[in-house]
Coordinates of C-alpha atoms in Angstrom, one line a residue:
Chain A
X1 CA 6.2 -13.8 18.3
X2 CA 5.7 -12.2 21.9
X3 CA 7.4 -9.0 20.4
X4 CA 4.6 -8.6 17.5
X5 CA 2.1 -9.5 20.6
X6 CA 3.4 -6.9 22.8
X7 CA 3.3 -4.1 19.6
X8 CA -0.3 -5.0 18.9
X9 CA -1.0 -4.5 22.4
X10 CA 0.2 -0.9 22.2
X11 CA -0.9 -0.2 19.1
X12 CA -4.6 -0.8 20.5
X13 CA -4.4 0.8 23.6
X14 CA -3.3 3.7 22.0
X15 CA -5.8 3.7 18.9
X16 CA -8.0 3.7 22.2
X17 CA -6.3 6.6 24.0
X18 CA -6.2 8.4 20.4
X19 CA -10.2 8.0 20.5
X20 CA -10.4 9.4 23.6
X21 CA -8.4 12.3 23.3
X22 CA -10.5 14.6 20.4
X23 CA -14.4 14.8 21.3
X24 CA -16.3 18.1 20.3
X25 CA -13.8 20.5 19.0
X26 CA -15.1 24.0 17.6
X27 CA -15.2 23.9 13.7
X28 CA -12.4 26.7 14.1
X29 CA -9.8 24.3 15.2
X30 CA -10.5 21.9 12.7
X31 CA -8.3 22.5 10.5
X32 CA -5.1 23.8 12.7
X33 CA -5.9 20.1 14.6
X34 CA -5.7 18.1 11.5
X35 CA -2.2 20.0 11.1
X36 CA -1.0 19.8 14.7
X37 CA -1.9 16.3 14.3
X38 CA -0.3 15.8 10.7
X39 CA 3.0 17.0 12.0
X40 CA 3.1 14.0 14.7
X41 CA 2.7 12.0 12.0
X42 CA 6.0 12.7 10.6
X43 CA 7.3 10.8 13.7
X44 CA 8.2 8.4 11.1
X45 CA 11.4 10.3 10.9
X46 CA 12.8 8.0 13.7
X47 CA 12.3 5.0 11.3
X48 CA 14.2 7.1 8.7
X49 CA 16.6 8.3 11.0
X50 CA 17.5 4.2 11.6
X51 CA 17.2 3.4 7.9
X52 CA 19.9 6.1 7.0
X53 CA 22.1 6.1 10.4
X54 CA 22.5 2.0 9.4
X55 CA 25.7 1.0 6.9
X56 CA 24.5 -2.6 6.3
X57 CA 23.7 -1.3 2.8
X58 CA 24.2 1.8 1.0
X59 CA 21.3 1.4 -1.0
X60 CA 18.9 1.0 1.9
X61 CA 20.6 4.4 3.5
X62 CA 20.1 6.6 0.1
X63 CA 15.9 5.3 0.8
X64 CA 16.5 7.0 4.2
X65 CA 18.3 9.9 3.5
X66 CA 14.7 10.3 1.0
X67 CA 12.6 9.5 3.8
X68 CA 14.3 11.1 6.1
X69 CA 13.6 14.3 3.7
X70 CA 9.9 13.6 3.6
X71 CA 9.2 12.9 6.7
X72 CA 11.2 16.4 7.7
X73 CA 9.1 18.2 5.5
X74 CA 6.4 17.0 7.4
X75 CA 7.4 17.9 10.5
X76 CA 8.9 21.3 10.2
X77 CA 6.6 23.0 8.0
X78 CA 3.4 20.7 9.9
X79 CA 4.4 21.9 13.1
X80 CA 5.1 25.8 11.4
X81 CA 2.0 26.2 9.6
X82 CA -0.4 25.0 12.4
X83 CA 1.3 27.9 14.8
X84 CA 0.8 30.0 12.3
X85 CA -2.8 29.3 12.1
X86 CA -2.9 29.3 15.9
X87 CA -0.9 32.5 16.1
X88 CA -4.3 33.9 13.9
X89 CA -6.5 32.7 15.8
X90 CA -5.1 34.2 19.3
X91 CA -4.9 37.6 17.7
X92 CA -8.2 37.1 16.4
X93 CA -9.6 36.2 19.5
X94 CA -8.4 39.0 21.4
X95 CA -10.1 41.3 19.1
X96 CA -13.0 40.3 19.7
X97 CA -12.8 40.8 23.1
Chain B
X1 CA 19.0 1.3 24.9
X2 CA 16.8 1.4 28.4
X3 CA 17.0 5.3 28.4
X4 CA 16.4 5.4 24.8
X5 CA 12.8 3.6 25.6
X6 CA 12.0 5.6 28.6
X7 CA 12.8 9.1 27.0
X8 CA 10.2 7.5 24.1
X9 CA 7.9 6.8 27.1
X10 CA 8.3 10.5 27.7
X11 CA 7.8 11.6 24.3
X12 CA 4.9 9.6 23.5
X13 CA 3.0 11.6 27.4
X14 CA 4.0 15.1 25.8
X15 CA 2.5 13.7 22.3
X16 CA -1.0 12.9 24.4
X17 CA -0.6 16.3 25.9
X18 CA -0.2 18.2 22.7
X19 CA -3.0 16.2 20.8
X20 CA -5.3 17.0 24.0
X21 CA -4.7 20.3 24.4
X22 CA -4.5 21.1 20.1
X23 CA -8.8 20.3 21.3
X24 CA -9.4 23.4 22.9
X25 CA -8.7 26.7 21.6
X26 CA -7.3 28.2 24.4
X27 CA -4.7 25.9 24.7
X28 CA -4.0 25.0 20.6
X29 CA -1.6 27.0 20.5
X30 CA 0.7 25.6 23.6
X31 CA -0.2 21.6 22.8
X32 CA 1.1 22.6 19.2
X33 CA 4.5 23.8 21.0
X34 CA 4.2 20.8 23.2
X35 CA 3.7 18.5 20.3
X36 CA 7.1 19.8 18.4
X37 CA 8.9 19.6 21.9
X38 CA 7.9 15.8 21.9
X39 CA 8.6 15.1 18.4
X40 CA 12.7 17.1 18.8
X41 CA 13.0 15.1 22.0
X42 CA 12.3 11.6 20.4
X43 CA 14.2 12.6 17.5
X44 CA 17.3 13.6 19.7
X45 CA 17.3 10.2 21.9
X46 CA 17.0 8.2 18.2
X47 CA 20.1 9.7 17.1
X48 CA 22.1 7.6 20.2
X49 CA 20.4 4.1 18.8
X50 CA 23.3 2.0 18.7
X51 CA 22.2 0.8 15.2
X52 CA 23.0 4.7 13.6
X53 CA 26.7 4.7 13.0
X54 CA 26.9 6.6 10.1
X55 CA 25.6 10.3 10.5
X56 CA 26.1 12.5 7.0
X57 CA 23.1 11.1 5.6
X58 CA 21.1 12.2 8.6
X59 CA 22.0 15.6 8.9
X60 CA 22.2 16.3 5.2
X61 CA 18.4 14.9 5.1
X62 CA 17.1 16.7 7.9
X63 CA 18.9 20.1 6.5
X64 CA 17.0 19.7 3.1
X65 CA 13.6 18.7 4.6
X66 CA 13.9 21.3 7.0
X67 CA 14.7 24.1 4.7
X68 CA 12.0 23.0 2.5
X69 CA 9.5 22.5 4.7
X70 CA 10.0 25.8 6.5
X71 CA 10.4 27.8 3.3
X72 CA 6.9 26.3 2.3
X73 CA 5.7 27.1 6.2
X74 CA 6.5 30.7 5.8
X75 CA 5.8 31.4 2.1
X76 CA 2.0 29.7 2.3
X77 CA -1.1 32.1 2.2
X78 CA -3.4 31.2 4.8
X79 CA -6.3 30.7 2.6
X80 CA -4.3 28.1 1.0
X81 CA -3.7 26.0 4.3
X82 CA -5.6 23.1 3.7
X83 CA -3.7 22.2 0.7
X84 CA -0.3 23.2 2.3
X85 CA -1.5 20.5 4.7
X86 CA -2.7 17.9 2.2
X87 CA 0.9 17.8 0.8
X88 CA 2.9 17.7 3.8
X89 CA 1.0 15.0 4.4
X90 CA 1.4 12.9 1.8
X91 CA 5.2 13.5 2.3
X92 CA 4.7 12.0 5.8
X93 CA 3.1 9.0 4.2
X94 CA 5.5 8.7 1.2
X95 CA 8.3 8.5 4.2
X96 CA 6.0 5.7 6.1
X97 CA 6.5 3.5 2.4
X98 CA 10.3 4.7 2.2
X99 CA 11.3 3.5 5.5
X100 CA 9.4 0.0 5.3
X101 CA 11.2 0.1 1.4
X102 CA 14.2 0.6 3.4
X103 CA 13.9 -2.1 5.8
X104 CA 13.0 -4.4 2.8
X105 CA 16.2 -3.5 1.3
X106 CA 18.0 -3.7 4.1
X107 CA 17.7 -7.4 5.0
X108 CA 19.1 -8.2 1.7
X109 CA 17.7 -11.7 1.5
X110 CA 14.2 -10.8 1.7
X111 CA 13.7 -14.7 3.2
X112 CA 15.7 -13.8 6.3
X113 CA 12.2 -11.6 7.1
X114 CA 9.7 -13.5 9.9
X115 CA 6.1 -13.7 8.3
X116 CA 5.0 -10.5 10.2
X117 CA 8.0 -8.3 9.1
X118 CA 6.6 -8.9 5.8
X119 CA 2.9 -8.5 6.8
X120 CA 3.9 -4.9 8.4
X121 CA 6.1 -4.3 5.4
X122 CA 3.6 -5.1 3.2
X123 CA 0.8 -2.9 4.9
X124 CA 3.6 0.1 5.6
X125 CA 4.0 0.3 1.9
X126 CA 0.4 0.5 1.1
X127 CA -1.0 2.5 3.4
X128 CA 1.8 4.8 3.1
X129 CA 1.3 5.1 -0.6
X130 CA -2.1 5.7 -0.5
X131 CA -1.3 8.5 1.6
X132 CA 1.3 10.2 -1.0
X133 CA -0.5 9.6 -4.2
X134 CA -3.8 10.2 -2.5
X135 CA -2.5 13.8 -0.5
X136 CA -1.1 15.3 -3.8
X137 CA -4.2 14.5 -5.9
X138 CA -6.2 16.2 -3.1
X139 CA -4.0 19.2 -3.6
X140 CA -4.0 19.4 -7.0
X141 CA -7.8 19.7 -6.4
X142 CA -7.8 22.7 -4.0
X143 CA -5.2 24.4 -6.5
X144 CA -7.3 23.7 -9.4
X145 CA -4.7 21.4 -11.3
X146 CA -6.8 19.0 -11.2
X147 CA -11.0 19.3 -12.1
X148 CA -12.3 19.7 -8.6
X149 CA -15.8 17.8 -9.5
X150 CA -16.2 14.4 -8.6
X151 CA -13.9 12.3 -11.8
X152 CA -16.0 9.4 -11.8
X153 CA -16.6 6.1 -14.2
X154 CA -19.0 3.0 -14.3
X155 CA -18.6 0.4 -11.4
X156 CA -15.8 2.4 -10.2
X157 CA -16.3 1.2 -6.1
X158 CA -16.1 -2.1 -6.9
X159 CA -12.6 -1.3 -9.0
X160 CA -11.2 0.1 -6.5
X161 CA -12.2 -2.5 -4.2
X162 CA -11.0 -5.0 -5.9
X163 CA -8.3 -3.6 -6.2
X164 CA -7.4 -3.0 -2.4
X165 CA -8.7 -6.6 -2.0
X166 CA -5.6 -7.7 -4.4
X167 CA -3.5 -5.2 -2.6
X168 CA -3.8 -7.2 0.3
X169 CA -4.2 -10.7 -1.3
X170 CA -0.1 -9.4 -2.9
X171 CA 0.6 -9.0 0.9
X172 CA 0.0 -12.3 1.7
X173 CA 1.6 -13.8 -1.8
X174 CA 4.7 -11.3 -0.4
X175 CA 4.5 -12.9 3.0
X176 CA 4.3 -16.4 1.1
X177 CA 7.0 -16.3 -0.8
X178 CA 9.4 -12.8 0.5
X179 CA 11.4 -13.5 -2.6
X180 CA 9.0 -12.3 -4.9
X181 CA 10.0 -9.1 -6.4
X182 CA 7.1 -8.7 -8.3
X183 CA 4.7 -9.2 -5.2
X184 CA 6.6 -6.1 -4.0
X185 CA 6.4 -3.9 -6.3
X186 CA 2.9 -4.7 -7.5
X187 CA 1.7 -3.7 -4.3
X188 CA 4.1 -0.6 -4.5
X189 CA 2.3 0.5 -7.9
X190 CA -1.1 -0.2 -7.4
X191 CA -0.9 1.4 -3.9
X192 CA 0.0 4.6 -5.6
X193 CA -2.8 4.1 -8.2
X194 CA -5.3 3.6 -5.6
X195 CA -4.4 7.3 -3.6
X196 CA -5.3 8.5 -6.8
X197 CA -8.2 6.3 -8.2
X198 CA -10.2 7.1 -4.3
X199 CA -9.8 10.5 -4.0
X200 CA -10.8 11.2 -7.7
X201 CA -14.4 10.4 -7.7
X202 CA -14.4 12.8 -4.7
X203 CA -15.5 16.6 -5.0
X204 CA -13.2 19.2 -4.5
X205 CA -15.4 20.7 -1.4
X206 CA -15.2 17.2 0.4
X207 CA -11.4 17.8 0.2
X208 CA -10.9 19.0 3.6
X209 CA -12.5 15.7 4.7
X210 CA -10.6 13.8 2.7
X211 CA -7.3 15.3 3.7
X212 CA -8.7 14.8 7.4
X213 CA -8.9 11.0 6.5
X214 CA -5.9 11.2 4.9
X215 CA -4.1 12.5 7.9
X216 CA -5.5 9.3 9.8
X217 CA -4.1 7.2 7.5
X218 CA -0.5 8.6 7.3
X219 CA -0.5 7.8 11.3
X220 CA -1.9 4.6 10.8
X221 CA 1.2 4.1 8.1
X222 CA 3.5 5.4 10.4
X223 CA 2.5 3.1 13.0
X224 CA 2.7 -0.1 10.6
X225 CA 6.4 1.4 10.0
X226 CA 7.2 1.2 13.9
X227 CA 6.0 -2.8 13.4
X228 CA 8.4 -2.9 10.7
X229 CA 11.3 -1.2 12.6
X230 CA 9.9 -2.6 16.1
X231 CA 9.8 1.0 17.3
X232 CA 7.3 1.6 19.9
X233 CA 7.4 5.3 20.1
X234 CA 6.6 5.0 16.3
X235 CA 3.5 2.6 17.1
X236 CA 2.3 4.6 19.4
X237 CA 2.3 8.4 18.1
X238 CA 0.9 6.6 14.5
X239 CA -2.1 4.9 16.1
X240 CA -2.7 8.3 18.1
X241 CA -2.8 10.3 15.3
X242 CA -4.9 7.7 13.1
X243 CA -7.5 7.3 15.8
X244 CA -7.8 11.2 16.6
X245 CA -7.4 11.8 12.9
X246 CA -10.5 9.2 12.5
X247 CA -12.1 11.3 14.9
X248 CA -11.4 14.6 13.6
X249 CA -12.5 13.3 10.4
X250 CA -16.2 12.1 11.3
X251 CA -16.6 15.0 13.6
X252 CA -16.0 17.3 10.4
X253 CA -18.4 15.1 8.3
X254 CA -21.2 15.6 11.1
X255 CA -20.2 19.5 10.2
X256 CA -21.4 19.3 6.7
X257 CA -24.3 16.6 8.0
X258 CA -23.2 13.9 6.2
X259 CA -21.8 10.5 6.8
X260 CA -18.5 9.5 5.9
X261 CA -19.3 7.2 3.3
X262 CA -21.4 9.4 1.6
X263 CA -18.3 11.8 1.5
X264 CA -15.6 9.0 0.1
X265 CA -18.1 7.0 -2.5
X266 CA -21.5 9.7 -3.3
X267 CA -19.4 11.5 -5.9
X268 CA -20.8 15.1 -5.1
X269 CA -19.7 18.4 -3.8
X270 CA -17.6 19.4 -6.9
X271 CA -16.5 23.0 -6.9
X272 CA -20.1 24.2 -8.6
X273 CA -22.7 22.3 -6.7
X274 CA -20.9 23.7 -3.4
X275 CA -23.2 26.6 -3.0
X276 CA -26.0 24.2 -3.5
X277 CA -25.1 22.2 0.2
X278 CA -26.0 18.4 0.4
X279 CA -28.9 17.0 -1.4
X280 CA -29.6 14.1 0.2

């Protein structure tokens, strides 16, 4: 029970962090943010990198090996496209100047 | 195992970093980098957890997903961003569902599960539907697959929230009784059916909203995954990115001058009434 105690307490300190980190961002960046932030999401990977890595049972494995493939997706063309769109924007910017 | 955590301690400062700095646009651009150094560092330390001991499956998985999702990086016109976006993440929510599917599996006898490895489980796998089902109808929207006006029927809010109210009642029947099959995959369908049956009634202006929210949710699923797993690097980058994501999203809907609930259940905005801005 102390172990699903200790998660919730880390899970609400940083929900609280996570608040606290985006405040007034230029309409702009809205969209390569939602991306940037997208691609963390695929951290899940590291659940399916356990799911697959485990040989308790080879059903259970072929769901990681599929999550393991989503969640990549995720990550690699999240993190890809948003530097794309930030690569934009830099050129963009220096136009202007 | 205590080198595994504090690399994820690491990871998790770098995430904060990147998430802070994606905020500003001088330094979007190096908090993205950051961000993917934090993500290939807690991915390398993972691969020494003493539970992987078989590694084909990995590496074939993360070859595929990476050629995929940097083919679909490179090829996408930037117009079409926001819906490159909208499915990526519903393939990072669709993996939140497989990896708590996974765990269920896993254990074999389902009754072998504490209560709260079945709450977690439970909540992983519908929130993490949501996300897929929910992301690809959102796409098909931008695209035009789909009608982008608002698909709406009689007394459809209360449908659907009755229907995420017996989502959750399932949970706890899951929870109850872990040997229940058709608990499990009852909350497995109609989570999928509810990704679709909420961002339907939505119009397809709202969309980058929605994929905004959607974003916060496939955190939030991620995070419910590290429960299931007891991962806290997983806990921690998931709630980050549903609480920014949260964020992100009502900052966007103070954009348009509307309120968040107006976006997800007033049925406007389709793709001809977006020239005519917010009526109320």
């Amino acid at each position: 029970m102390s172990g699903l105690i200790f998660n919730l307490f880390i899970f609400v300190l940083a929900s609280f962090v996570g608040f606290e980190l985006i405040s007034k961002v230029p309409p702009t960046l809205h969209t390569p943010l939602m991306s940037g932030a997208n691609a963390i999401s695929g951290i899940t990977i590291i659940g399916a990198l356990v799911i697959a890595g485990q040989v308790d049972q080879e059903f259970a494995q072929i769901i990681g090996f599929m999550a393991i493939v989503f969640a990549t997706i995720n990550v690699v063309g999240g993190f890809m496209v948003t530097d794309r769109m930030l690569e934009m924007f830099k050129k963009k910017d220096k136009n202007d100047e | 195992p205590n080198i595994i955590q504090l690399v994820y301690l690491l990871a998790t400062g770098v995430f904060i970093m990147g998430i802070k700095r994606l905020g500003s646009p001088a330094t979007a651009r190096s908090g993205n980098q950051l961000a993917a150094l934090g993500m290939f560092i807690g991915v390398i330390v993972t691969l020494f957890d003493q539970q992987i001991i078989s590694y084909e499956l990995i590496i074939a998985g993360i070859v595929v997903g990476s050629a995929i999702g940097a083919f679909a990086a490179k090829k996408v016109e930037m117009t079409a961003m926001p819906e490159m976006v909208a499915i990526f993440n519903g393939f990072g929510g669709g993996a939140s569902a497989l990896v708590a599917w996974g765990e269920f599996v896993r254990i074999g006898a389902p009754t072998m599960l504490a209560g709260q490895d079945l709450v977690t489980i439970g909540l992983s796998i519908l929130i993490g539907s949501i996300t897929f089902t929910g992301s690809f109808i959102a796409f098909g929207k931008l695209k035009g697959f789909i009608s982008g006006n608002p698909v709406t029927f009689p007394g459809q809010n209360i449908f659907n929230a009755l229907l995420t109210v017996g989502t959750l009642v399932l949970v706890g029947w899951l929870t109850y009784d872990p040997s229940s099959q058709l608990a499990f995959w009852l909350i497995f369908g109609i989570a999928l059916l509810l990704g679709i049956l909420t961002v339907m009634p939505i119009g397809g202006a709202d969309m980058p909203v929605v994929i905004s929210l959607l974003n916060s949710y496939s955190g939030l699923a991620a995070s419910m995954a590290g429960f299931v797993i007891n991962n806290n690097l997983l806990i921690i980058s998931g709630a980050l990115v549903g609480a920014a994501g949260l964020i992100l999203t009502n900052i966007m809907c103070n954009a348009m001058n509307r309120s968040l609930g107006n976006v997800l259940f007033g049925a406007f905005g389709g793709n001809d009434s977006s020239e005519s801005g917010p009526a109320a």
